Amino acid sequence: RTGYSKLLAEHYLSDCPFDGWNTHDCSHYEDAGVICQASNFEYPVRLYNGQKSSEGTVEVYDNTQEKWGMICDYLWDLSDANVVCRMLGYEGAIQAPAGSYFGADSIAFYATYISCQGSESQIEDCPGFLIYQQYAGSCQSTRAAGAKCFELTNGPPPIRLIDGETSHDGRVEIYIQDQWGTICDDLWSLADAVVVCKQLGYPTALDYHKFAHFGSGVGPIWMDDVQCVGDETSIGQCKFQGWSIHDCLHYEDAGVTCAPVEFSTPIYPIRLVTDKDNSTHNSSLYYGRVEIKNGTASDLPWGTVCDEGWGIEDANIACKQLGFEGASLALTSAFYNAPADTPILLDEVLCLGDEEALSQCHHRDWGLHGYCSHYNDAGVVCQVPGVPVDK
């Protein structure tokens, strides 16, 4: 009808504007119908016999036979259900009921021994989907696989920091389906911590923590193998295994230390050095070891940058700060290593490309570093017109 906006954001027909239940001026010769666009998947899926549209027995459409079939629950788990739920437009699965939990239709079984990793975009990509179709007919009617899906309708899931010494540090917890849970520390890094802190309203992260540094949580472990770039607006936008898919225990709960709200990122000086006695560091150098000060005072010591995570984006910012167009190379493994008594001031530098100075990039707090030594000093080769780069 005219006057109704086509938002295309509703999940259910009842979410759309209408005149009210049982309010109309129509007869049945005006009954509405649809012709749906064909699925983009070779083997579409649906959920059958659940109490709501987000749950039910999983059925797969066989295009060759033009009929639906169930999946046998041998090896069926949350990883498989996650793939099904994402195919249907949900965020993921919270349960993978087996044993015909939602009942079994009279139709035949179509697949068995499916074993998804959880990251597949469609069910036919999962190991076992096609190979074992010939055995599906032997599955009993009490073995139908099911799924319970969930969706995030109110923006990114809330997160919080628990059991820290201040309001800006603690164990990271995330709220899914009315339950707080934790994040496993596998692959947990500064980039992940930066996203968490910025989602909470802090300017950046000063450190990240593993092995339940702030104590072990309780409840579900919602995320594992999180891999953020650093510019995401919420932790749920980062790459990870899938909701509640993990191989962790709570002694692996991840934590963060965020910079306080009043934290500022001033521009601190840097220089390039090419020898061990720090005697060669004139302003005409376009290559060398990167050294930085934690402040602007002349009596502060110069320190090095650890090469953990050091890449061309970081080298670009360093070179631009020194007045060059950018970097040709990001040097690692102490191409020019410093004297043993030189402090290591920065570790896990994460530049996103819009910073004016290296000190404005995300990094662990000043002086904090893991297993770095001067064999890990970071360096650069800056771009100079007419000067070739020997890689």
mmCIF file of C-alpha atoms in Angstrom:
data_model
loop_
_atom_site.group_PDB
_atom_site.id
_atom_site.type_symbol
_atom_site.label_atom_id
_atom_site.label_comp_id
_atom_site.label_asym_id
_atom_site.label_seq_id
_atom_site.Cartn_x
_atom_site.Cartn_y
_atom_site.Cartn_z
ATOM 1 C CA ARG A 1 0.000 0.000 0.000
ATOM 2 C CA THR A 2 1.112 3.538 -0.539
ATOM 3 C CA GLY A 3 2.661 5.264 2.440
ATOM 4 C CA TYR A 4 4.452 2.178 3.734
ATOM 5 C CA SER A 5 8.247 2.294 3.613
ATOM 6 C CA LYS A 6 10.134 -0.744 2.366
ATOM 7 C CA LEU A 7 12.681 -1.050 5.138
ATOM 8 C CA LEU A 8 13.776 -4.591 4.242
ATOM 9 C CA ALA A 9 15.024 -4.929 7.821
ATOM 10 C CA GLU A 10 12.194 -6.970 9.324
ATOM 11 C CA HIS A 11 12.852 -10.560 10.330
ATOM 12 C CA TYR A 12 9.205 -11.640 10.441
ATOM 13 C CA LEU A 13 6.158 -10.585 8.436
ATOM 14 C CA SER A 14 4.469 -9.505 11.663
ATOM 15 C CA ASP A 15 7.281 -6.981 12.202
ATOM 16 C CA CYS A 16 6.121 -5.000 9.161
ATOM 17 C CA PRO A 17 3.606 -2.121 9.511
ATOM 18 C CA PHE A 18 -0.018 -3.229 9.016
ATOM 19 C CA ASP A 19 -3.526 -2.143 10.048
ATOM 20 C CA GLY A 20 -3.841 -4.534 12.990
ATOM 21 C CA TRP A 21 -4.788 -8.147 13.475
ATOM 22 C CA ASN A 22 -8.084 -9.076 11.810
ATOM 23 C CA THR A 23 -8.607 -5.492 10.640
ATOM 24 C CA HIS A 24 -9.264 -5.367 6.880
ATOM 25 C CA ASP A 25 -11.692 -4.455 4.120
ATOM 26 C CA CYS A 26 -10.837 -7.429 1.878
ATOM 27 C CA SER A 27 -12.322 -10.600 0.415
ATOM 28 C CA HIS A 28 -10.447 -13.802 -0.399
ATOM 29 C CA TYR A 29 -10.179 -12.887 -4.059
ATOM 30 C CA GLU A 30 -7.508 -10.460 -2.814
ATOM 31 C CA ASP A 31 -5.368 -13.087 -1.049
ATOM 32 C CA ALA A 32 -1.678 -12.285 -1.427
ATOM 33 C CA GLY A 33 1.014 -14.648 -2.638
ATOM 34 C CA VAL A 34 4.738 -14.575 -3.413
ATOM 35 C CA ILE A 35 7.248 -16.046 -5.802
ATOM 36 C CA CYS A 36 10.478 -16.362 -3.829
ATOM 37 C CA GLN A 37 13.898 -15.872 -5.303
ATOM 38 C CA ALA A 38 15.767 -19.136 -5.683
ATOM 39 C CA SER A 39 18.325 -19.898 -2.977
ATOM 40 C CA ASN A 40 21.955 -19.088 -3.662
ATOM 41 C CA PHE A 41 22.907 -22.409 -2.123
ATOM 42 C CA GLU A 42 23.153 -25.600 -4.115
ATOM 43 C CA TYR A 43 21.589 -27.442 -1.176
ATOM 44 C CA PRO A 44 19.175 -25.089 0.686
ATOM 45 C CA VAL A 45 18.294 -25.848 4.303
ATOM 46 C CA ARG A 46 15.296 -25.198 6.518
ATOM 47 C CA LEU A 47 14.188 -25.812 10.111
ATOM 48 C CA TYR A 48 11.049 -27.890 10.613
ATOM 49 C CA ASN A 49 8.690 -28.459 13.537
ATOM 50 C CA GLY A 50 10.218 -26.026 16.033
ATOM 51 C CA GLN A 51 8.176 -23.823 18.331
ATOM 52 C CA LYS A 52 9.630 -20.782 16.563
ATOM 53 C CA SER A 53 11.244 -20.155 13.206
ATOM 54 C CA SER A 54 14.783 -20.170 14.637
ATOM 55 C CA GLU A 55 14.716 -23.813 15.731
ATOM 56 C CA GLY A 56 13.704 -27.209 14.462
ATOM 57 C CA THR A 57 14.747 -30.381 12.699
ATOM 58 C CA VAL A 58 17.284 -29.596 9.977
ATOM 59 C CA GLU A 59 16.177 -30.453 6.457
ATOM 60 C CA VAL A 60 18.179 -30.198 3.236
ATOM 61 C CA TYR A 61 16.710 -29.799 -0.235
ATOM 62 C CA ASP A 62 17.889 -32.281 -2.852
ATOM 63 C CA ASN A 63 17.724 -30.443 -6.165
ATOM 64 C CA THR A 64 18.185 -33.613 -8.188
ATOM 65 C CA GLN A 65 15.220 -35.373 -6.585
ATOM 66 C CA GLU A 66 13.345 -32.122 -5.876
ATOM 67 C CA LYS A 67 12.492 -33.050 -2.304
ATOM 68 C CA TRP A 68 13.550 -32.341 1.262
ATOM 69 C CA GLY A 69 15.507 -34.761 3.429
ATOM 70 C CA MET A 70 16.700 -34.857 7.026
ATOM 71 C CA ILE A 71 20.264 -35.133 8.342
ATOM 72 C CA CYS A 72 21.248 -38.081 10.491
ATOM 73 C CA ASP A 73 22.764 -36.988 13.819
ATOM 74 C CA TYR A 74 25.906 -39.150 13.637
ATOM 75 C CA LEU A 75 28.799 -36.748 14.502
ATOM 76 C CA TRP A 76 26.288 -33.864 14.625
ATOM 77 C CA ASP A 77 27.448 -31.038 16.902
ATOM 78 C CA LEU A 78 27.421 -27.265 17.394
ATOM 79 C CA SER A 79 29.860 -26.660 14.539
ATOM 80 C CA ASP A 80 27.417 -28.242 12.087
ATOM 81 C CA ALA A 81 24.444 -26.350 13.507
ATOM 82 C CA ASN A 82 26.364 -23.067 13.241
ATOM 83 C CA VAL A 83 26.748 -23.533 9.490
ATOM 84 C CA VAL A 84 23.040 -24.263 9.084
ATOM 85 C CA CYS A 85 22.010 -21.251 11.159
ATOM 86 C CA ARG A 86 24.272 -18.859 9.258
ATOM 87 C CA MET A 87 22.864 -20.189 5.959
ATOM 88 C CA LEU A 88 19.439 -19.175 7.247
ATOM 89 C CA GLY A 89 20.603 -15.669 8.125
ATOM 90 C CA TYR A 90 21.053 -16.103 11.866
ATOM 91 C CA GLU A 91 24.123 -15.124 13.843
ATOM 92 C CA GLY A 92 24.875 -18.697 14.857
ATOM 93 C CA ALA A 93 23.658 -21.680 16.858
ATOM 94 C CA ILE A 94 23.301 -22.038 20.599
ATOM 95 C CA GLN A 95 22.374 -25.731 20.575
ATOM 96 C CA ALA A 96 22.606 -28.700 18.235
ATOM 97 C CA PRO A 97 19.892 -31.077 19.475
ATOM 98 C CA ALA A 98 20.181 -34.668 18.308
ATOM 99 C CA GLY A 99 17.947 -37.717 18.674
ATOM 100 C CA SER A 100 14.978 -36.235 16.766
ATOM 101 C CA TYR A 101 14.527 -33.628 19.509
ATOM 102 C CA PHE A 102 12.021 -31.741 17.337
ATOM 103 C CA GLY A 103 10.548 -34.902 15.868
ATOM 104 C CA ALA A 104 11.181 -36.537 12.509
ATOM 105 C CA ASP A 105 9.220 -35.872 9.354
ATOM 106 C CA SER A 106 8.035 -38.736 7.196
ATOM 107 C CA ILE A 107 10.597 -37.767 4.559
ATOM 108 C CA ALA A 108 13.780 -39.748 4.118
ATOM 109 C CA PHE A 109 17.232 -38.973 5.469
ATOM 110 C CA TYR A 110 19.494 -37.255 3.003
ATOM 111 C CA ALA A 111 22.912 -36.988 4.665
ATOM 112 C CA THR A 112 24.879 -38.438 7.568
ATOM 113 C CA TYR A 113 28.345 -38.303 9.137
ATOM 114 C CA ILE A 114 28.556 -34.559 8.501
ATOM 115 C CA SER A 115 31.536 -33.013 10.291
ATOM 116 C CA CYS A 116 31.761 -29.233 9.781
ATOM 117 C CA GLN A 117 34.553 -27.091 11.151
ATOM 118 C CA GLY A 118 32.029 -24.319 11.778
ATOM 119 C CA SER A 119 33.491 -21.734 9.409
ATOM 120 C CA GLU A 120 31.994 -23.137 6.184
ATOM 121 C CA SER A 121 29.558 -20.901 4.331
ATOM 122 C CA GLN A 122 27.269 -23.757 3.264
ATOM 123 C CA ILE A 123 26.514 -27.281 4.413
ATOM 124 C CA GLU A 124 27.778 -28.944 1.231
ATOM 125 C CA ASP A 125 31.280 -27.652 2.020
ATOM 126 C CA CYS A 126 31.419 -29.745 5.191
ATOM 127 C CA PRO A 127 33.369 -33.014 5.127
ATOM 128 C CA GLY A 128 31.088 -36.000 4.742
ATOM 129 C CA PHE A 129 28.090 -34.215 3.267
ATOM 130 C CA LEU A 130 28.277 -35.807 -0.174
ATOM 131 C CA ILE A 131 30.473 -38.806 0.573
ATOM 132 C CA TYR A 132 28.035 -40.457 2.951
ATOM 133 C CA GLN A 133 24.732 -39.728 1.237
ATOM 134 C CA GLN A 134 24.568 -43.347 0.150
ATOM 135 C CA TYR A 135 24.483 -44.439 3.816
ATOM 136 C CA ALA A 136 21.848 -41.959 4.967
ATOM 137 C CA GLY A 137 18.987 -44.290 4.154
ATOM 138 C CA SER A 138 19.997 -46.604 6.991
ATOM 139 C CA CYS A 139 19.551 -43.906 9.647
ATOM 140 C CA GLN A 140 16.729 -44.480 12.136
ATOM 141 C CA SER A 141 13.863 -42.028 12.523
ATOM 142 C CA THR A 142 15.004 -41.311 16.085
ATOM 143 C CA ARG A 143 18.306 -39.843 14.840
ATOM 144 C CA ALA A 144 17.236 -36.613 13.111
ATOM 145 C CA ALA A 145 19.583 -33.670 13.678
ATOM 146 C CA GLY A 146 18.270 -30.308 14.837
ATOM 147 C CA ALA A 147 19.429 -26.760 15.469
ATOM 148 C CA LYS A 148 18.551 -23.829 17.708
ATOM 149 C CA CYS A 149 19.673 -20.561 16.135
ATOM 150 C CA PHE A 150 19.927 -17.055 17.502
ATOM 151 C CA GLU A 151 20.107 -13.597 16.022
ATOM 152 C CA LEU A 152 21.370 -10.254 17.252
ATOM 153 C CA THR A 153 18.554 -7.788 16.649
ATOM 154 C CA ASN A 154 19.699 -4.920 18.873
ATOM 155 C CA GLY A 155 23.208 -4.245 17.626
ATOM 156 C CA PRO A 156 26.438 -5.904 18.780
ATOM 157 C CA PRO A 157 26.280 -8.040 21.930
ATOM 158 C CA PRO A 158 27.226 -6.173 25.117
ATOM 159 C CA ILE A 159 30.652 -6.771 26.672
ATOM 160 C CA ARG A 160 32.083 -6.006 30.095
ATOM 161 C CA LEU A 161 35.294 -6.241 32.133
ATOM 162 C CA ILE A 162 35.140 -8.281 35.331
ATOM 163 C CA ASP A 163 37.418 -8.776 38.370
ATOM 164 C CA GLY A 164 39.981 -6.156 37.398
ATOM 165 C CA GLU A 165 41.730 -3.746 39.741
ATOM 166 C CA THR A 166 40.174 -0.745 37.974
ATOM 167 C CA SER A 167 37.140 -0.074 35.804
ATOM 168 C CA HIS A 168 39.277 -0.296 32.674
ATOM 169 C CA ASP A 169 40.846 -3.725 33.102
ATOM 170 C CA GLY A 170 39.562 -7.217 33.708
ATOM 171 C CA ARG A 171 38.350 -10.468 32.217
ATOM 172 C CA VAL A 172 36.397 -9.911 29.000
ATOM 173 C CA GLU A 173 32.832 -11.198 29.083
ATOM 174 C CA ILE A 174 30.209 -11.041 26.342
ATOM 175 C CA TYR A 175 26.415 -11.281 26.642
ATOM 176 C CA ILE A 176 24.687 -13.732 24.303
ATOM 177 C CA GLN A 177 21.184 -15.172 24.637
ATOM 178 C CA ASP A 178 20.623 -13.790 28.143
ATOM 179 C CA GLN A 179 23.857 -15.248 29.486
ATOM 180 C CA TRP A 180 27.297 -13.790 30.162
ATOM 181 C CA GLY A 181 30.230 -15.861 28.951
ATOM 182 C CA THR A 182 33.955 -15.540 28.358
ATOM 183 C CA ILE A 183 36.400 -15.474 25.441
ATOM 184 C CA CYS A 184 39.151 -18.063 25.031
ATOM 185 C CA ASP A 185 42.690 -16.694 24.784
ATOM 186 C CA ASP A 186 43.751 -18.763 21.751
ATOM 187 C CA LEU A 187 45.249 -16.265 19.246
ATOM 188 C CA TRP A 188 44.322 -13.413 21.633
ATOM 189 C CA SER A 189 46.387 -10.333 20.774
ATOM 190 C CA LEU A 190 46.675 -6.574 21.179
ATOM 191 C CA ALA A 191 44.453 -5.997 18.132
ATOM 192 C CA ASP A 192 41.651 -7.932 19.846
ATOM 193 C CA ALA A 193 42.151 -5.951 23.054
ATOM 194 C CA VAL A 194 42.037 -2.656 21.110
ATOM 195 C CA VAL A 195 38.631 -3.567 19.650
ATOM 196 C CA VAL A 196 37.268 -4.555 23.085
ATOM 197 C CA CYS A 197 38.495 -1.346 24.704
ATOM 198 C CA LYS A 198 37.183 0.909 21.941
ATOM 199 C CA GLN A 199 33.811 -0.860 22.045
ATOM 200 C CA LEU A 200 33.686 -0.030 25.753
ATOM 201 C CA GLY A 201 34.472 3.625 25.064
ATOM 202 C CA TYR A 202 38.168 3.665 25.968
ATOM 203 C CA PRO A 203 40.685 5.186 23.545
ATOM 204 C CA THR A 204 42.898 2.118 23.153
ATOM 205 C CA ALA A 205 44.343 -0.941 24.896
ATOM 206 C CA LEU A 206 47.547 -0.907 26.920
ATOM 207 C CA ASP A 207 47.891 -4.673 27.245
ATOM 208 C CA TYR A 208 46.154 -7.990 26.702
ATOM 209 C CA HIS A 209 46.129 -10.965 29.054
ATOM 210 C CA LYS A 210 45.894 -14.734 28.755
ATOM 211 C CA PHE A 211 45.500 -17.717 31.080
ATOM 212 C CA ALA A 212 42.726 -16.200 33.214
ATOM 213 C CA HIS A 213 44.937 -13.353 34.425
ATOM 214 C CA PHE A 214 41.896 -11.856 36.178
ATOM 215 C CA GLY A 215 40.553 -15.183 37.395
ATOM 216 C CA SER A 216 38.483 -17.868 35.731
ATOM 217 C CA GLY A 217 34.971 -17.076 34.636
ATOM 218 C CA VAL A 218 31.883 -19.267 34.704
ATOM 219 C CA GLY A 219 29.223 -20.099 32.170
ATOM 220 C CA PRO A 220 29.708 -20.581 28.438
ATOM 221 C CA ILE A 221 32.852 -19.779 26.496
ATOM 222 C CA TRP A 222 31.329 -17.819 23.634
ATOM 223 C CA MET A 223 34.320 -17.107 21.391
ATOM 224 C CA ASP A 224 37.630 -18.723 20.439
ATOM 225 C CA ASP A 225 40.454 -17.990 17.971
ATOM 226 C CA VAL A 226 39.484 -14.314 17.758
ATOM 227 C CA GLN A 227 41.477 -12.478 15.080
ATOM 228 C CA CYS A 228 40.708 -8.767 14.859
ATOM 229 C CA VAL A 229 42.367 -6.357 12.457
ATOM 230 C CA GLY A 230 41.998 -3.530 14.956
ATOM 231 C CA ASP A 231 39.568 -1.214 13.176
ATOM 232 C CA GLU A 232 36.385 -3.177 13.925
ATOM 233 C CA THR A 233 33.718 -1.431 16.011
ATOM 234 C CA SER A 234 32.774 -4.522 18.031
ATOM 235 C CA ILE A 235 34.417 -7.813 18.938
ATOM 236 C CA GLY A 236 31.645 -9.742 17.164
ATOM 237 C CA GLN A 237 32.820 -8.299 13.830
ATOM 238 C CA CYS A 238 36.209 -9.978 14.177
ATOM 239 C CA LYS A 239 37.027 -13.341 12.685
ATOM 240 C CA PHE A 240 36.470 -16.240 15.118
ATOM 241 C CA GLN A 241 35.428 -19.874 15.163
ATOM 242 C CA GLY A 242 31.716 -19.328 15.675
ATOM 243 C CA TRP A 243 29.590 -18.681 18.729
ATOM 244 C CA SER A 244 30.341 -21.190 21.521
ATOM 245 C CA ILE A 245 32.691 -23.240 19.292
ATOM 246 C CA HIS A 246 35.936 -23.719 21.212
ATOM 247 C CA ASP A 247 38.422 -26.231 22.623
ATOM 248 C CA CYS A 248 39.090 -24.299 25.827
ATOM 249 C CA LEU A 249 38.553 -24.317 29.586
ATOM 250 C CA HIS A 250 38.084 -21.281 31.790
ATOM 251 C CA TYR A 251 41.748 -21.159 32.809
ATOM 252 C CA GLU A 252 42.223 -19.749 29.288
ATOM 253 C CA ASP A 253 39.854 -16.797 29.722
ATOM 254 C CA ALA A 254 41.075 -13.651 27.971
ATOM 255 C CA GLY A 255 41.459 -10.228 29.566
ATOM 256 C CA VAL A 256 42.494 -6.684 28.691
ATOM 257 C CA THR A 257 43.919 -3.525 30.200
ATOM 258 C CA CYS A 258 42.394 -0.468 28.542
ATOM 259 C CA ALA A 259 43.792 3.022 28.562
ATOM 260 C CA PRO A 260 41.755 5.318 30.838
ATOM 261 C CA VAL A 261 39.341 7.731 29.230
ATOM 262 C CA GLU A 262 41.643 10.698 29.856
ATOM 263 C CA PHE A 263 44.509 8.950 28.059
ATOM 264 C CA SER A 264 46.170 11.019 25.326
ATOM 265 C CA THR A 265 48.453 10.020 22.465
ATOM 266 C CA PRO A 266 51.073 12.754 22.027
ATOM 267 C CA ILE A 267 53.678 12.824 19.298
ATOM 268 C CA TYR A 268 57.029 11.591 20.573
ATOM 269 C CA PRO A 269 60.258 11.811 18.553
ATOM 270 C CA ILE A 270 61.771 8.916 16.632
ATOM 271 C CA ARG A 271 65.058 8.430 14.785
ATOM 272 C CA LEU A 272 66.846 5.874 12.597
ATOM 273 C CA VAL A 273 70.143 4.329 13.701
ATOM 274 C CA THR A 274 72.457 2.054 11.704
ATOM 275 C CA ASP A 275 75.169 0.960 14.147
ATOM 276 C CA LYS A 276 75.497 -0.566 17.600
ATOM 277 C CA ASP A 277 77.095 2.411 19.321
ATOM 278 C CA ASN A 278 74.317 4.815 18.346
ATOM 279 C CA SER A 279 76.785 7.138 16.666
ATOM 280 C CA THR A 280 75.119 7.092 13.254
ATOM 281 C CA HIS A 281 71.702 8.686 13.508
ATOM 282 C CA ASN A 282 71.779 11.827 11.399
ATOM 283 C CA SER A 283 68.594 13.176 9.887
ATOM 284 C CA SER A 284 69.632 12.227 6.345
ATOM 285 C CA LEU A 285 69.323 8.505 7.010
ATOM 286 C CA TYR A 286 66.428 6.814 5.222
ATOM 287 C CA TYR A 287 66.996 3.347 6.669
ATOM 288 C CA GLY A 288 67.948 1.817 9.983
ATOM 289 C CA ARG A 289 66.753 0.677 13.377
ATOM 290 C CA VAL A 290 63.743 2.619 14.690
ATOM 291 C CA GLU A 291 64.301 4.290 18.049
ATOM 292 C CA ILE A 292 61.764 6.297 20.037
ATOM 293 C CA LYS A 293 61.474 8.296 23.262
ATOM 294 C CA ASN A 294 58.711 8.016 25.837
ATOM 295 C CA GLY A 295 58.302 11.765 25.986
ATOM 296 C CA THR A 296 59.818 14.927 24.574
ATOM 297 C CA ALA A 297 62.406 15.806 27.223
ATOM 298 C CA SER A 298 65.963 15.863 25.909
ATOM 299 C CA ASP A 299 67.342 13.794 28.802
ATOM 300 C CA LEU A 300 64.980 10.837 28.224
ATOM 301 C CA PRO A 301 66.711 7.731 26.857
ATOM 302 C CA TRP A 302 66.136 6.458 23.331
ATOM 303 C CA GLY A 303 64.661 2.967 23.124
ATOM 304 C CA THR A 304 63.886 0.388 20.468
ATOM 305 C CA VAL A 305 60.704 -1.140 19.041
ATOM 306 C CA CYS A 306 60.168 -4.901 19.194
ATOM 307 C CA ASP A 307 59.338 -6.483 15.843
ATOM 308 C CA GLU A 308 56.376 -8.549 17.108
ATOM 309 C CA GLY A 309 53.634 -7.728 14.605
ATOM 310 C CA TRP A 310 55.846 -5.132 12.891
ATOM 311 C CA GLY A 311 54.679 -4.626 9.310
ATOM 312 C CA ILE A 312 54.555 -2.190 6.426
ATOM 313 C CA GLU A 313 51.671 -0.169 7.936
ATOM 314 C CA ASP A 314 53.794 0.517 11.013
ATOM 315 C CA ALA A 315 56.875 1.276 8.929
ATOM 316 C CA ASN A 316 54.831 3.684 6.815
ATOM 317 C CA ILE A 317 53.873 5.766 9.846
ATOM 318 C CA ALA A 318 57.470 5.829 11.096
ATOM 319 C CA CYS A 319 58.765 7.020 7.726
ATOM 320 C CA LYS A 320 56.026 9.625 7.302
ATOM 321 C CA GLN A 321 56.802 10.988 10.762
ATOM 322 C CA LEU A 322 60.398 11.454 9.572
ATOM 323 C CA GLY A 323 59.254 13.334 6.495
ATOM 324 C CA PHE A 324 59.337 10.591 3.865
ATOM 325 C CA GLU A 325 56.464 9.578 1.580
ATOM 326 C CA GLY A 326 56.260 6.170 3.190
ATOM 327 C CA ALA A 327 58.172 2.933 3.677
ATOM 328 C CA SER A 328 59.640 0.557 1.117
ATOM 329 C CA LEU A 329 60.418 -2.172 3.639
ATOM 330 C CA ALA A 330 59.604 -3.091 7.228
ATOM 331 C CA LEU A 331 62.751 -4.666 8.693
ATOM 332 C CA THR A 332 62.619 -7.320 11.423
ATOM 333 C CA SER A 333 64.962 -9.690 13.246
ATOM 334 C CA ALA A 334 67.429 -6.950 14.222
ATOM 335 C CA PHE A 335 68.714 -5.991 10.806
ATOM 336 C CA TYR A 336 70.350 -3.191 12.815
ATOM 337 C CA ASN A 337 70.350 -4.280 16.458
ATOM 338 C CA ALA A 338 70.963 -1.985 19.434
ATOM 339 C CA PRO A 339 73.449 -2.195 22.342
ATOM 340 C CA ALA A 340 72.375 -4.486 25.167
ATOM 341 C CA ASP A 341 71.722 -1.634 27.604
ATOM 342 C CA THR A 342 69.219 0.107 25.298
ATOM 343 C CA PRO A 343 65.650 -0.117 26.666
ATOM 344 C CA ILE A 344 62.931 -1.795 24.616
ATOM 345 C CA LEU A 345 60.128 0.749 24.794
ATOM 346 C CA LEU A 346 57.428 -0.490 22.408
ATOM 347 C CA ASP A 347 56.013 -3.899 21.547
ATOM 348 C CA GLU A 348 53.224 -5.127 19.271
ATOM 349 C CA VAL A 349 52.781 -1.808 17.503
ATOM 350 C CA LEU A 350 49.507 -1.657 15.581
ATOM 351 C CA CYS A 351 49.188 1.283 13.181
ATOM 352 C CA LEU A 352 45.958 1.649 11.219
ATOM 353 C CA GLY A 353 47.295 4.193 8.723
ATOM 354 C CA ASP A 354 45.838 7.511 9.866
ATOM 355 C CA GLU A 355 48.270 8.282 12.685
ATOM 356 C CA GLU A 356 50.680 11.231 12.536
ATOM 357 C CA ALA A 357 53.367 9.559 14.631
ATOM 358 C CA LEU A 358 54.452 6.107 15.767
ATOM 359 C CA SER A 359 53.591 6.968 19.373
ATOM 360 C CA GLN A 360 49.951 7.430 18.330
ATOM 361 C CA CYS A 361 49.649 3.856 17.052
ATOM 362 C CA HIS A 362 48.148 1.218 19.306
ATOM 363 C CA HIS A 363 50.784 -0.631 21.309
ATOM 364 C CA ARG A 364 51.338 -2.329 24.628
ATOM 365 C CA ASP A 365 52.048 0.038 27.472
ATOM 366 C CA TRP A 366 55.469 1.694 27.414
ATOM 367 C CA GLY A 367 58.222 -0.693 28.451
ATOM 368 C CA LEU A 368 56.021 -3.785 28.352
ATOM 369 C CA HIS A 369 57.165 -6.549 26.043
ATOM 370 C CA GLY A 370 56.985 -10.316 25.940
ATOM 371 C CA TYR A 371 60.024 -12.322 24.921
ATOM 372 C CA CYS A 372 61.720 -9.555 22.968
ATOM 373 C CA SER A 373 65.448 -8.892 22.939
ATOM 374 C CA HIS A 374 67.547 -6.698 20.700
ATOM 375 C CA TYR A 375 67.580 -9.569 18.237
ATOM 376 C CA ASN A 376 63.991 -8.453 17.634
ATOM 377 C CA ASP A 377 64.634 -4.762 16.972
ATOM 378 C CA ALA A 378 62.380 -3.315 14.271
ATOM 379 C CA GLY A 379 63.643 -1.172 11.419
ATOM 380 C CA VAL A 380 62.583 0.501 8.196
ATOM 381 C CA VAL A 381 63.716 1.431 4.725
ATOM 382 C CA CYS A 382 61.912 4.646 3.796
ATOM 383 C CA GLN A 383 60.960 5.622 0.264
ATOM 384 C CA VAL A 384 63.453 7.891 -1.456
ATOM 385 C CA PRO A 385 62.899 8.880 -5.106
ATOM 386 C CA GLY A 386 65.589 7.422 -7.352
ATOM 387 C CA VAL A 387 66.951 5.059 -4.712
ATOM 388 C CA PRO A 388 66.308 1.371 -5.550
ATOM 389 C CA VAL A 389 65.423 -1.059 -2.780
ATOM 390 C CA ASP A 390 67.421 -4.253 -2.516
ATOM 391 C CA LYS A 391 64.996 -6.772 -1.086
#
